[in-house]
Amino acid sequence: HVKLKIVGSPDEPGIMEYLKNEVDKHHLWDRVEFLGRVDDQSLIELFSKAIGVYYAPHNEDYGYVTLEALASGRPVVTAYDSGGVLEFIEDGTTGLIVEPQSDAIGHAFNRLIDQPSDAQKMGERGRAFIEDSGLAIQGWDRVLDGLLSPLRS
């Protein structure tokens, strides 16, 4: 069965407690794991085993998680109001863009689970996008150069 692994910690106070209370209220501890911050090697391993990666920031223009997921060959599920993430995710091509609601996010992951060949193709296209765009994760200098190069032209 599928397990949700939550990596990192929210910036907003009270969010983690809220999430844990929801997991407790719905008796989902066997299906949800809170990992907190993890080292790079653990993150690579998590990406390698994931069916997809959910990332939909509210107050972040640029999501490095998106590039990490795409570079790992995993489709990204995000919301249509997620800012900079949408620069990299094309719905149905490199991931899925959904309404910012839990049922829509759940349906997106069910689609990835039910259609693993489509999920794999999205992941492959995401990895190709990263390689072709010059945004391969080699440090922030490379990422910034890739982002700023159109402005310099």
Short mmCIF file of C-alpha atoms in Angstrom, two decimals:
data_model
loop_
_atom_site.label_atom_id
_atom_site.label_comp_id
_atom_site.label_asym_id
_atom_site.label_seq_id
_atom_site.Cartn_x
_atom_site.Cartn_y
_atom_site.Cartn_z
CA HIS A 1 0.00 0.00 0.00
CA VAL A 2 1.02 3.59 -0.58
CA LYS A 3 2.60 5.62 2.20
CA LEU A 4 2.79 9.42 2.36
CA LYS A 5 6.21 10.60 3.50
CA ILE A 6 6.38 14.22 4.58
CA VAL A 7 9.89 15.65 4.39
CA GLY A 8 11.03 18.95 5.87
CA SER A 9 9.24 21.20 8.27
CA PRO A 10 6.81 24.03 7.60
CA ASP A 11 7.81 27.63 8.16
CA GLU A 12 4.42 28.56 9.57
CA PRO A 13 3.93 27.83 13.28
CA GLY A 14 1.25 25.31 14.12
CA ILE A 15 1.12 23.60 10.71
CA MET A 16 2.99 20.47 11.82
CA GLU A 17 0.75 20.06 14.87
CA TYR A 18 -2.30 20.51 12.65
CA LEU A 19 -1.08 17.83 10.22
CA LYS A 20 -0.31 15.37 13.01
CA ASN A 21 -3.72 16.00 14.58
CA GLU A 22 -5.39 15.29 11.22
CA VAL A 23 -3.44 12.04 10.83
CA ASP A 24 -4.42 11.08 14.37
CA LYS A 25 -8.08 12.06 13.91
CA HIS A 26 -8.37 9.93 10.76
CA HIS A 27 -6.27 7.02 12.12
CA LEU A 28 -3.70 7.25 9.33
CA TRP A 29 -0.47 6.64 11.23
CA ASP A 30 0.13 3.43 9.26
CA ARG A 31 -0.04 5.43 6.01
CA VAL A 32 1.75 8.69 6.87
CA GLU A 33 5.30 9.23 8.06
CA PHE A 34 6.79 12.56 9.18
CA LEU A 35 10.51 12.51 8.43
CA GLY A 36 11.50 16.10 9.23
CA ARG A 37 14.71 17.31 7.63
CA VAL A 38 16.78 14.63 5.91
CA ASP A 39 20.30 14.57 4.50
CA ASP A 40 20.95 14.66 0.76
CA GLN A 41 21.56 10.91 0.45
CA SER A 42 18.27 10.11 2.22
CA LEU A 43 16.46 12.59 -0.01
CA ILE A 44 17.86 10.93 -3.14
CA GLU A 45 16.69 7.55 -1.86
CA LEU A 46 13.22 8.91 -1.08
CA PHE A 47 12.90 10.42 -4.56
CA SER A 48 14.02 7.13 -6.15
CA LYS A 49 11.19 5.23 -4.45
CA ALA A 50 8.43 7.83 -4.90
CA ILE A 51 5.56 7.50 -7.39
CA GLY A 52 5.49 11.31 -7.49
CA VAL A 53 6.33 14.39 -5.46
CA TYR A 54 3.79 16.90 -4.16
CA TYR A 55 5.04 20.46 -3.97
CA ALA A 56 2.72 23.46 -3.94
CA PRO A 57 4.24 26.35 -2.01
CA HIS A 58 2.11 29.33 -1.05
CA ASN A 59 4.76 31.95 -0.48
CA GLU A 60 7.71 30.78 -2.53
CA ASP A 61 8.48 31.98 -6.03
CA TYR A 62 10.99 29.29 -6.82
CA GLY A 63 10.86 25.71 -5.62
CA TYR A 64 14.14 23.82 -5.63
CA VAL A 65 12.15 20.70 -4.65
CA THR A 66 10.58 20.81 -8.10
CA LEU A 67 13.96 20.62 -9.83
CA GLU A 68 15.13 17.86 -7.49
CA ALA A 69 12.03 15.79 -8.24
CA LEU A 70 12.29 16.32 -12.00
CA ALA A 71 16.02 15.54 -11.98
CA SER A 72 15.15 12.33 -10.14
CA GLY A 73 12.70 11.37 -12.87
CA ARG A 74 9.60 11.84 -10.75
CA PRO A 75 6.45 13.69 -11.82
CA VAL A 76 5.47 16.65 -9.65
CA VAL A 77 1.93 17.22 -8.44
CA THR A 78 1.29 20.89 -7.77
CA ALA A 79 -1.58 23.35 -7.55
CA TYR A 80 -2.50 25.93 -10.16
CA ASP A 81 -1.70 28.74 -7.70
CA SER A 82 1.84 27.58 -6.85
CA GLY A 83 3.84 30.39 -8.43
CA GLY A 84 7.29 29.57 -9.77
CA VAL A 85 6.71 25.81 -9.75
CA LEU A 86 4.41 26.31 -12.73
CA GLU A 87 7.39 27.48 -14.80
CA PHE A 88 8.63 23.88 -14.78
CA ILE A 89 5.50 21.72 -14.62
CA GLU A 90 3.35 21.16 -17.67
CA ASP A 91 0.09 19.40 -16.83
CA GLY A 92 0.16 15.81 -18.04
CA THR A 93 3.68 16.20 -19.44
CA THR A 94 6.08 16.64 -16.49
CA GLY A 95 3.52 16.37 -13.72
CA LEU A 96 -0.04 17.22 -12.78
CA ILE A 97 -1.50 20.63 -11.94
CA VAL A 98 -4.63 20.47 -9.79
CA GLU A 99 -6.96 22.56 -7.67
CA PRO A 100 -5.36 23.39 -4.31
CA GLN A 101 -7.69 21.01 -2.45
CA SER A 102 -6.96 17.71 -0.75
CA ASP A 103 -9.38 15.65 -2.86
CA ALA A 104 -7.85 16.95 -6.12
CA ILE A 105 -4.34 16.19 -4.84
CA GLY A 106 -5.48 12.70 -3.83
CA HIS A 107 -7.02 12.10 -7.27
CA ALA A 108 -3.77 13.18 -8.92
CA PHE A 109 -1.77 10.64 -6.92
CA ASN A 110 -4.37 7.96 -7.60
CA ARG A 111 -3.86 8.68 -11.30
CA LEU A 112 -0.09 8.22 -10.93
CA ILE A 113 -0.63 4.98 -9.01
CA ASP A 114 -3.29 3.63 -11.40
CA GLN A 115 -1.34 4.62 -14.53
CA PRO A 116 2.30 3.84 -13.68
CA SER A 117 3.43 3.96 -17.32
CA ASP A 118 2.08 7.52 -17.61
CA ALA A 119 3.80 8.44 -14.34
CA GLN A 120 7.05 6.99 -15.65
CA LYS A 121 6.74 8.93 -18.93
CA MET A 122 6.08 12.18 -17.05
CA GLY A 123 9.14 11.49 -14.92
CA GLU A 124 11.28 10.79 -17.98
CA ARG A 125 10.09 14.00 -19.66
CA GLY A 126 10.82 15.93 -16.46
CA ARG A 127 14.35 14.57 -16.31
CA ALA A 128 14.87 15.39 -20.00
CA PHE A 129 13.57 18.92 -19.39
CA ILE A 130 16.13 19.43 -16.61
CA GLU A 131 18.96 18.07 -18.74
CA ASP A 132 17.97 20.01 -21.88
CA SER A 133 17.33 23.30 -20.06
CA GLY A 134 20.73 23.45 -18.40
CA LEU A 135 19.09 23.47 -14.98
CA ALA A 136 20.74 20.21 -13.93
CA ILE A 137 21.26 20.45 -10.23
CA GLN A 138 24.90 21.40 -9.85
CA GLY A 139 24.46 24.10 -7.26
CA TRP A 140 22.70 27.42 -6.94
CA ASP A 141 25.12 29.27 -9.22
CA ARG A 142 24.10 27.07 -12.16
CA VAL A 143 20.40 27.39 -11.31
CA LEU A 144 20.61 31.18 -11.05
CA ASP A 145 22.49 31.40 -14.34
CA GLY A 146 19.75 29.36 -16.00
CA LEU A 147 17.02 31.53 -14.54
CA LEU A 148 18.70 34.85 -15.28
CA SER A 149 20.04 34.11 -18.77
CA PRO A 150 16.82 35.20 -20.55
CA LEU A 151 17.00 38.53 -18.72
CA ARG A 152 20.54 39.14 -19.93
CA SER A 153 19.62 38.70 -23.60
#
